[in-house]
Coordinates of C-alpha atoms and ligand atoms in Angstrom, one line a residue:
M1 CA -71.1 -22.5 6.6
R2 CA -71.7 -18.9 5.4
R3 CA -74.1 -18.7 2.4
V4 CA -72.9 -16.2 -0.1
S5 CA -74.1 -14.8 -3.4
I6 CA -72.2 -12.7 -6.0
L7 CA -73.7 -10.0 -8.2
G8 CA -71.3 -9.4 -11.0
A9 CA -69.6 -12.7 -10.5
T10 CA -67.9 -12.8 -14.0
G11 CA -66.1 -9.5 -13.5
S12 CA -62.7 -8.7 -11.9
I13 CA -64.1 -8.3 -8.4
G14 CA -66.5 -11.3 -8.8
Q15 CA -63.7 -13.6 -10.0
N16 CA -61.4 -12.6 -7.2
T17 CA -64.2 -13.3 -4.7
L18 CA -64.6 -16.8 -6.1
D19 CA -60.9 -17.3 -6.0
L20 CA -60.9 -16.7 -2.2
I21 CA -64.0 -18.9 -1.7
R22 CA -62.3 -21.7 -3.7
R23 CA -59.3 -21.5 -1.4
A24 CA -61.4 -21.9 1.8
P25 CA -63.1 -25.3 1.2
G26 CA -66.0 -26.0 3.5
A27 CA -66.3 -22.3 4.7
F28 CA -68.7 -21.0 2.1
Q29 CA -71.7 -22.2 0.2
V30 CA -72.5 -20.1 -3.0
A31 CA -76.2 -19.6 -3.5
A32 CA -76.6 -17.3 -6.5
L33 CA -74.3 -15.8 -9.2
T34 CA -75.0 -13.2 -11.8
G35 CA -73.1 -12.1 -14.9
G36 CA -73.6 -10.3 -18.2
Q37 CA -72.3 -11.5 -21.6
N38 CA -69.7 -14.0 -20.4
I39 CA -72.0 -16.9 -20.3
A40 CA -69.3 -19.6 -20.4
Q41 CA -67.7 -18.2 -17.3
L42 CA -71.0 -17.8 -15.5
A43 CA -72.1 -21.3 -16.3
K44 CA -68.6 -22.8 -15.4
D45 CA -68.6 -21.1 -12.0
A46 CA -72.3 -22.0 -11.4
V47 CA -71.6 -25.7 -12.0
E48 CA -68.3 -25.7 -10.0
F49 CA -70.0 -24.1 -6.9
Q50 CA -73.3 -25.9 -7.4
V51 CA -75.3 -22.7 -7.0
E52 CA -79.1 -22.6 -6.9
L53 CA -79.6 -19.8 -9.4
A54 CA -77.5 -18.3 -12.2
V55 CA -78.6 -15.1 -13.9
T56 CA -77.4 -13.2 -16.9
A57 CA -78.3 -9.5 -17.2
D58 CA -79.1 -9.9 -20.9
P59 CA -82.5 -11.6 -21.7
A60 CA -81.2 -12.4 -25.2
R61 CA -78.6 -14.7 -23.7
L62 CA -81.0 -16.8 -21.5
E63 CA -81.1 -19.7 -24.0
D64 CA -77.2 -19.7 -24.2
L65 CA -77.1 -19.8 -20.4
R66 CA -79.6 -22.7 -20.2
A67 CA -77.6 -24.6 -22.8
A68 CA -74.3 -24.0 -21.0
L69 CA -75.8 -25.2 -17.7
G70 CA -76.9 -28.4 -19.5
S71 CA -78.2 -31.0 -17.1
S72 CA -76.7 -29.5 -14.0
G73 CA -80.2 -28.8 -12.5
I74 CA -79.2 -25.2 -11.8
S75 CA -82.0 -22.6 -12.3
A76 CA -81.3 -20.0 -15.0
A77 CA -83.0 -16.6 -15.4
A78 CA -82.2 -13.3 -17.2
G79 CA -82.9 -9.6 -17.2
E80 CA -83.3 -6.9 -14.6
A81 CA -86.1 -8.6 -12.6
A82 CA -83.9 -11.8 -12.4
L83 CA -81.0 -9.8 -11.0
I84 CA -83.3 -8.7 -8.2
E85 CA -84.4 -12.3 -7.8
A86 CA -80.7 -13.4 -7.4
A87 CA -80.2 -10.6 -4.8
E88 CA -83.3 -12.0 -2.9
V89 CA -82.0 -15.6 -2.7
P90 CA -81.5 -16.0 1.1
S91 CA -77.8 -15.4 1.8
D92 CA -75.7 -14.3 4.8
W93 CA -73.4 -12.2 2.6
I94 CA -73.8 -10.7 -0.8
M95 CA -71.1 -9.2 -3.0
S96 CA -72.3 -6.2 -5.0
A97 CA -69.8 -6.1 -7.9
I98 CA -71.9 -5.1 -10.9
V99 CA -70.3 -2.2 -12.6
G100 CA -72.2 1.1 -12.9
V101 CA -75.5 2.3 -11.5
A102 CA -77.0 -1.0 -12.8
G103 CA -75.8 -2.4 -9.5
L104 CA -78.2 -0.1 -7.4
A105 CA -81.5 -2.0 -7.7
P106 CA -80.0 -5.4 -7.0
G107 CA -78.0 -3.9 -4.1
L108 CA -81.1 -2.4 -2.6
A109 CA -82.9 -5.8 -3.0
A110 CA -80.0 -7.5 -1.1
L111 CA -80.2 -5.0 1.7
G112 CA -84.0 -5.6 1.8
Q113 CA -83.3 -9.2 3.0
G114 CA -81.3 -7.8 5.9
T115 CA -78.1 -9.4 4.8
T116 CA -74.5 -8.2 4.9
L117 CA -73.7 -6.4 1.6
A118 CA -70.1 -6.3 0.6
L119 CA -70.1 -3.1 -1.6
A120 CA -67.7 -2.9 -4.5
N121 CA -70.3 -1.0 -6.6
K122 CA -69.4 2.5 -5.5
E123 CA -71.8 3.9 -8.1
S124 CA -74.8 3.0 -5.9
L125 CA -73.4 5.1 -3.0
V126 CA -72.6 8.0 -5.3
A127 CA -76.1 8.0 -7.0
A128 CA -78.1 7.1 -3.9
G129 CA -76.1 7.1 -0.7
P130 CA -78.9 8.2 1.6
L131 CA -81.3 5.6 0.1
M132 CA -78.7 2.8 0.5
M133 CA -77.9 3.8 4.1
A134 CA -81.6 4.2 5.0
T135 CA -82.5 0.8 3.4
A136 CA -79.7 -0.9 5.3
A137 CA -80.9 0.7 8.6
A138 CA -84.6 -0.2 7.9
H139 CA -83.8 -3.9 7.4
G140 CA -81.0 -4.3 9.9
A141 CA -78.6 -5.0 7.0
R142 CA -74.9 -4.1 7.2
I143 CA -72.8 -2.6 4.4
L144 CA -69.1 -3.5 4.3
P145 CA -66.8 -1.5 2.0
V146 CA -64.8 -3.4 -0.6
D147 CA -63.2 -0.5 -2.4
S148 CA -59.6 -0.8 -1.2
E149 CA -59.4 2.8 0.2
H150 CA -62.7 2.5 2.0
S151 CA -61.8 -0.9 3.4
A152 CA -58.6 0.7 4.6
I153 CA -60.5 3.5 6.3
F154 CA -62.9 1.0 7.8
Q155 CA -60.0 -1.1 9.2
A156 CA -58.2 2.0 10.6
L157 CA -61.5 2.9 12.4
V158 CA -61.9 -0.4 14.2
G159 CA -62.1 0.3 18.0
E160 CA -61.9 4.0 17.4
D161 CA -64.4 6.7 18.3
A162 CA -65.8 8.1 15.0
R163 CA -66.1 11.5 16.7
A164 CA -62.3 11.7 17.1
V165 CA -61.8 11.6 13.3
D166 CA -60.2 14.8 12.0
R167 CA -59.6 13.9 8.4
I168 CA -59.5 11.1 5.9
V169 CA -56.8 10.8 3.3
I170 CA -57.5 8.7 0.2
T171 CA -54.6 7.9 -2.1
A172 CA -54.6 7.7 -5.9
S173 CA -52.0 6.1 -8.2
G174 CA -52.5 8.9 -10.7
G175 CA -53.5 6.4 -13.4
A176 CA -52.1 5.7 -16.8
F177 CA -51.3 9.3 -17.7
R178 CA -49.9 10.8 -14.5
D179 CA -46.6 11.6 -16.3
R180 CA -48.0 12.5 -19.7
P181 CA -47.7 16.1 -20.9
L182 CA -51.1 17.8 -20.4
A183 CA -51.3 18.7 -24.0
D184 CA -51.2 15.0 -25.0
L185 CA -54.3 14.0 -23.0
A186 CA -56.7 15.0 -25.7
H187 CA -55.2 12.4 -28.0
V188 CA -54.6 9.4 -25.9
T189 CA -56.1 6.1 -27.0
V190 CA -58.6 3.8 -25.3
A191 CA -56.0 1.1 -25.2
E192 CA -53.5 3.3 -23.4
A193 CA -56.2 4.5 -20.9
S194 CA -57.1 0.8 -20.2
E195 CA -53.6 0.1 -18.8
H196 CA -53.3 0.7 -15.1
P197 CA -49.7 1.1 -13.6
N198 CA -50.5 -0.9 -10.5
W199 CA -53.9 -2.5 -10.3
E200 CA -55.5 -5.3 -12.4
M201 CA -59.2 -4.2 -12.7
G202 CA -62.1 -4.1 -15.1
Q203 CA -61.7 -1.8 -18.2
R204 CA -64.2 0.9 -17.0
I205 CA -62.7 1.5 -13.6
T206 CA -59.2 1.4 -15.1
I207 CA -60.1 4.3 -17.5
D208 CA -61.7 6.1 -14.6
S209 CA -58.4 5.8 -12.8
A210 CA -56.6 7.5 -15.6
S211 CA -59.2 10.4 -15.6
M212 CA -59.5 10.2 -11.7
F213 CA -63.2 9.9 -12.1
N214 CA -62.7 6.8 -10.0
K215 CA -61.2 8.9 -7.2
A216 CA -63.9 11.5 -7.6
L217 CA -66.5 8.7 -7.1
E218 CA -64.5 7.5 -4.1
V219 CA -64.5 10.8 -2.4
I220 CA -68.3 11.0 -2.6
E221 CA -68.4 7.3 -1.5
A222 CA -66.3 8.1 1.6
K223 CA -68.6 11.0 2.5
E224 CA -71.7 8.9 2.2
F225 CA -70.2 5.8 3.9
F226 CA -68.4 7.4 6.8
G227 CA -70.6 10.5 7.2
V228 CA -67.7 13.0 7.3
H229 CA -67.8 16.5 6.0
P230 CA -66.4 16.9 2.4
D231 CA -63.7 19.3 3.8
Q232 CA -62.4 16.4 5.9
I233 CA -61.5 14.3 2.8
E234 CA -58.2 14.7 1.1
V235 CA -56.8 13.1 -2.0
L236 CA -53.1 12.5 -2.5
V237 CA -51.3 11.1 -5.5
H238 CA -49.2 8.1 -4.3
P239 CA -47.6 6.3 -7.3
Q240 CA -46.7 3.1 -5.4
S241 CA -50.3 2.3 -4.4
T242 CA -49.1 0.8 -1.2
V243 CA -50.7 3.1 1.4
H244 CA -54.4 2.8 0.5
A245 CA -55.8 5.4 2.9
L246 CA -55.1 7.1 6.2
V247 CA -57.3 8.3 9.0
G248 CA -56.2 11.3 10.9
F249 CA -57.5 11.8 14.5
V250 CA -58.0 15.0 16.6
D251 CA -54.8 14.2 18.6
G252 CA -52.7 14.4 15.4
A253 CA -52.2 10.6 15.0
L254 CA -52.5 9.2 11.4
M255 CA -53.4 5.5 11.0
A256 CA -52.3 4.2 7.6
H257 CA -53.4 1.0 5.9
V258 CA -50.5 -0.4 4.0
G259 CA -50.5 -3.4 1.6
P260 CA -49.8 -4.6 -1.9
P261 CA -52.2 -3.6 -4.7
D262 CA -54.3 -6.8 -4.6
M263 CA -58.1 -6.5 -4.3
R264 CA -58.2 -9.9 -2.6
H265 CA -57.2 -8.2 0.6
A266 CA -60.2 -5.9 0.8
I267 CA -62.5 -8.6 -0.6
G268 CA -61.2 -11.1 1.8
Y269 CA -61.5 -8.7 4.8
A270 CA -65.2 -8.2 3.9
L271 CA -65.7 -11.9 3.2
N272 CA -64.4 -13.0 6.6
W273 CA -65.4 -10.0 8.7
P274 CA -65.5 -9.7 11.7
H275 CA -62.6 -12.3 11.6
R276 CA -59.4 -12.3 9.7
R277 CA -58.4 -15.3 7.6
A278 CA -55.0 -15.9 6.0
L279 CA -55.2 -14.5 2.5
P280 CA -53.0 -15.2 -0.6
V281 CA -51.7 -11.7 -0.9
E282 CA -48.0 -10.7 -1.2
R283 CA -46.3 -9.8 2.1
L284 CA -44.7 -6.4 1.6
D285 CA -41.0 -6.0 1.9
L286 CA -40.8 -2.4 3.0
A287 CA -37.0 -2.2 2.8
A288 CA -37.2 -3.4 -0.8
L289 CA -39.8 -0.8 -1.5
G290 CA -37.4 1.8 -0.1
R291 CA -39.6 4.9 -0.4
L292 CA -43.2 6.0 -0.5
D293 CA -44.1 9.2 -2.4
F294 CA -47.1 11.6 -1.9
A295 CA -48.1 14.7 -3.8
H296 CA -51.1 16.9 -4.2
P297 CA -53.1 16.1 -7.4
D298 CA -52.9 18.7 -10.2
P299 CA -56.4 20.2 -10.7
A300 CA -55.7 20.9 -14.3
R301 CA -54.7 17.2 -15.0
Y302 CA -57.6 15.8 -12.9
P303 CA -60.7 18.1 -13.2
A304 CA -62.9 15.2 -12.0
L305 CA -61.8 15.9 -8.4
G306 CA -63.1 19.4 -8.5
L307 CA -66.4 18.2 -9.9
A308 CA -66.8 15.8 -7.0
R309 CA -66.5 18.7 -4.6
Q310 CA -69.2 20.5 -6.6
V311 CA -71.5 17.4 -6.3
M312 CA -71.0 17.1 -2.6
E313 CA -71.9 20.8 -2.1
A314 CA -75.0 20.6 -4.4
G315 CA -76.3 17.4 -2.8
G316 CA -79.8 16.2 -4.0
H317 CA -79.6 14.3 -7.2
S318 CA -76.3 15.8 -8.4
G319 CA -74.6 12.4 -7.5
V320 CA -76.9 10.6 -9.9
I321 CA -76.3 13.2 -12.6
F322 CA -72.6 13.1 -12.1
N323 CA -72.4 9.4 -12.2
A324 CA -74.7 9.0 -15.2
A325 CA -72.9 11.7 -17.2
K326 CA -69.6 10.0 -16.4
E327 CA -70.8 6.6 -17.4
R328 CA -72.2 7.8 -20.7
A329 CA -69.2 10.0 -21.5
L330 CA -67.1 6.9 -20.8
D331 CA -69.3 4.9 -23.3
H332 CA -68.6 7.5 -25.9
F333 CA -64.9 7.5 -25.2
I334 CA -64.6 3.7 -25.4
A335 CA -66.6 3.8 -28.7
G336 CA -64.1 6.3 -30.1
R337 CA -66.6 9.1 -30.5
I338 CA -64.9 11.6 -28.2
G339 CA -61.4 12.2 -26.9
F340 CA -60.2 11.5 -23.3
S341 CA -60.3 15.1 -22.1
R342 CA -63.8 15.7 -23.4
M343 CA -65.2 13.3 -20.8
S344 CA -64.6 15.7 -17.9
A345 CA -65.8 18.7 -20.0
L346 CA -69.1 16.8 -20.8
V347 CA -69.6 15.9 -17.1
A348 CA -69.0 19.5 -16.1
Q349 CA -71.5 20.7 -18.6
A350 CA -74.1 18.1 -17.6
L351 CA -73.7 19.1 -14.0
D352 CA -74.4 22.7 -14.8
E353 CA -77.2 22.1 -17.3
V354 CA -79.0 19.1 -15.8
C355 CA -78.8 20.3 -12.2
D356 CA -80.5 23.5 -13.3
T357 CA -83.5 21.6 -14.3
Q358 CA -83.9 20.1 -10.9
T359 CA -86.7 21.9 -9.2
P360 CA -86.3 22.2 -5.5
G361 CA -89.4 21.7 -3.4
S362 CA -91.1 19.4 -5.9
G363 CA -90.0 16.3 -4.1
C364 CA -86.9 16.1 -6.3
D365 CA -84.6 16.2 -3.3
T366 CA -85.9 12.9 -1.9
I367 CA -83.9 10.1 -3.5
T368 CA -85.8 7.0 -4.5
L369 CA -85.0 4.3 -6.9
E370 CA -87.5 5.8 -9.3
S371 CA -86.0 9.3 -9.0
V372 CA -82.5 7.9 -9.6
R373 CA -83.7 6.1 -12.7
R374 CA -85.4 9.2 -14.0
W375 CA -82.4 11.5 -13.5
D376 CA -80.0 8.8 -14.7
H377 CA -82.0 8.4 -18.0
F378 CA -82.4 12.1 -18.5
T379 CA -78.7 12.8 -18.0
R380 CA -77.6 10.0 -20.4
Q381 CA -79.8 11.5 -23.1
H382 CA -78.4 14.9 -22.4
I383 CA -74.9 13.6 -22.9
D384 CA -75.9 11.9 -26.1
R385 CA -77.3 15.2 -27.4
L386 CA -74.1 17.1 -26.5
V387 CA -72.0 14.5 -28.2
A388 CA -74.2 14.5 -31.3
A389 CA -74.3 18.3 -31.6
Ligands
NAD401 P1 -66.0 -5.7 -14.5 O1 -66.3 -4.9 -15.7 O2 -64.8 -6.6 -14.5 O3 -67.2 -6.6 -14.1 C1 -68.5 -6.1 -14.0 C2 -69.5 -7.2 -13.7 O4 -70.8 -6.6 -13.8 C3 -69.5 -8.4 -14.7 O5 -70.0 -9.5 -14.0 C4 -70.6 -7.9 -15.7 O6 -71.2 -9.0 -16.4 C5 -71.6 -7.3 -14.9 N1 -72.4 -6.3 -15.6 C6 -71.9 -5.3 -16.4 N2 -72.9 -4.5 -16.8 C7 -74.1 -5.0 -16.2 C8 -75.4 -4.6 -16.2 N3 -75.9 -3.6 -16.9 N4 -76.3 -5.3 -15.5 C9 -75.9 -6.3 -14.7 N5 -74.6 -6.8 -14.7 C10 -73.7 -6.1 -15.4 O7 -65.9 -4.7 -13.3 P2 -65.0 -4.7 -11.9 O8 -63.7 -4.1 -12.2 O9 -65.1 -6.1 -11.3 O10 -65.9 -3.7 -11.0 C11 -67.1 -4.0 -10.4 C12 -67.5 -2.9 -9.4 O11 -66.5 -2.9 -8.4 C13 -67.5 -1.5 -10.0 O12 -68.4 -0.7 -9.4 C14 -66.1 -1.0 -9.7 O13 -66.1 0.4 -9.6 C15 -65.9 -1.6 -8.3 N6 -64.5 -1.8 -7.9 C16 -63.7 -2.6 -8.7 C17 -62.3 -2.7 -8.3 C18 -61.4 -3.7 -9.1 O14 -60.3 -3.9 -8.7 N7 -61.8 -4.2 -10.2 C19 -61.8 -2.0 -7.2 C20 -62.7 -1.2 -6.5 C21 -64.0 -1.1 -6.8
MG402 MG1 -60.6 2.2 -5.0

C-alpha cells in the first residue's frame, strides 16, 4: 500500500487527488492532509481517510479544526511550522497542491524526506527552480509534474533521449477573454475572469489563465523542470484544450499528448507512476471533436508571456519577483482595487524596479528559502506601494 499525503487537500487539485484515492480502495493509505480556511472539508476528509495528522494553515482556526475532528483521535496542528510537519510525516508520495509561493517551504520539506513529490504548485519552480531541483537531488527525491502540460511533456519523453529534443510546445486555451475586444479588457469583472472556458480549477489559476500569467509561469516551469533553453519553448493558443503539449524531436517528429480537460488524468498519472491505472476520465471521440485549432498568441492581449521571457533571460531572483508581483497584483484585482489590465502593467514595473535593486556579486544570485522569502516580501510591498500611489 502506498502511503500518501496531500498539501492543499481542500483545493481543486487536492479534492481531485482524494477522488482518485477513494476510487482505488486498498491501494493507498493517507498519512497527512493540509488545508486553509475550509475546516469542515479538511476534517471530513481527515476522518474519512483516517489520517494521522490534519493541518490548517491558519493558526486562528486550530480550535475549529480540533472541534471538527471531535473524538476521531486524529492529531491537529496549525500554522507554517505545522505545514512543514505535515510534509515531514513519512510518506511514499506527497502531492504539493498549495496555491502560491506558500507551497515552497512545505514542498522543500517533502523533498527533504527523499519522497516522490507530485508537483502541482508551479510557483515553487518559478520562484526557486534551482533550489527545488538541488534539494531533490541531494535527498534522492523525485519530482513528478502534475500541471497538465508538463505531465504531457513528461509522458511524451518516456523512453526518449532528452538530447534529441528540439522544442516543446505548450498549449493555452486563451482563457475567459480570448475573444473579447482588447479595449474591453480594462473593465472586465472578477466574476467574468473567474470563468474558464474549458477547465474547472481554483479561482486564482482561472484568473491567471485569462491573463495568461498561468502560461507564463508554465513556460518558466518547463524550463526549470526539463532543463531546455527558453528559445526551445513555444506557446500556442488551442481553444479546445485537447492537445495539452507536444514535444518536437531533432528528426522532425512531434509527439502530442491528447486528452479531455480533466486534471484527474495528470494527477492519476503521477499517483500511479510508473504504472498506469484505469482513470475515470472521458474517452475522447475525435470524430465528434472534428477539428483542432492552433494559433500564435497575440502579445498585445497577453503581455505576461513576454514578461516570462524577460524573467528567463534575467535569471537570479527574477522568478521570485515575477511570481510575487503577480500574486500581489492578483490579490488587488480580486479585491477590486485595480482593473484586469493593470496586473500585467504592475508586474512589468516591479520586474524593472525591483530587479534593479538586486546587487549581483553580493550572494543575491544564490537562491535559498531565506532569499526567496526576502525578495517575495520586498516585491509584495513594492506592489502595494504602486497600487496605493
Ligand atoms: P485552490 O485554490 O483550489 O486550492 C489551494 C489549496 O491551498 C487549498 O487547500 C487551500 O486551503 C490551500 N492554501 C491556500 N493558501 C494557503 C497558504 N497560504 N498556506 C497553506 N495553504 C494554503 O487551488 P488549485 O486550483 O487546487 O491549485 C493548487 C496548485 O495547483 C496551484 O499552484 C495551481 O497553480 C496548481 N495547478 C492547479 C490546476 C487545477 O486544475 N486546479 C492545474 C494545474 C496546476
Ligand atoms: Mg497547466
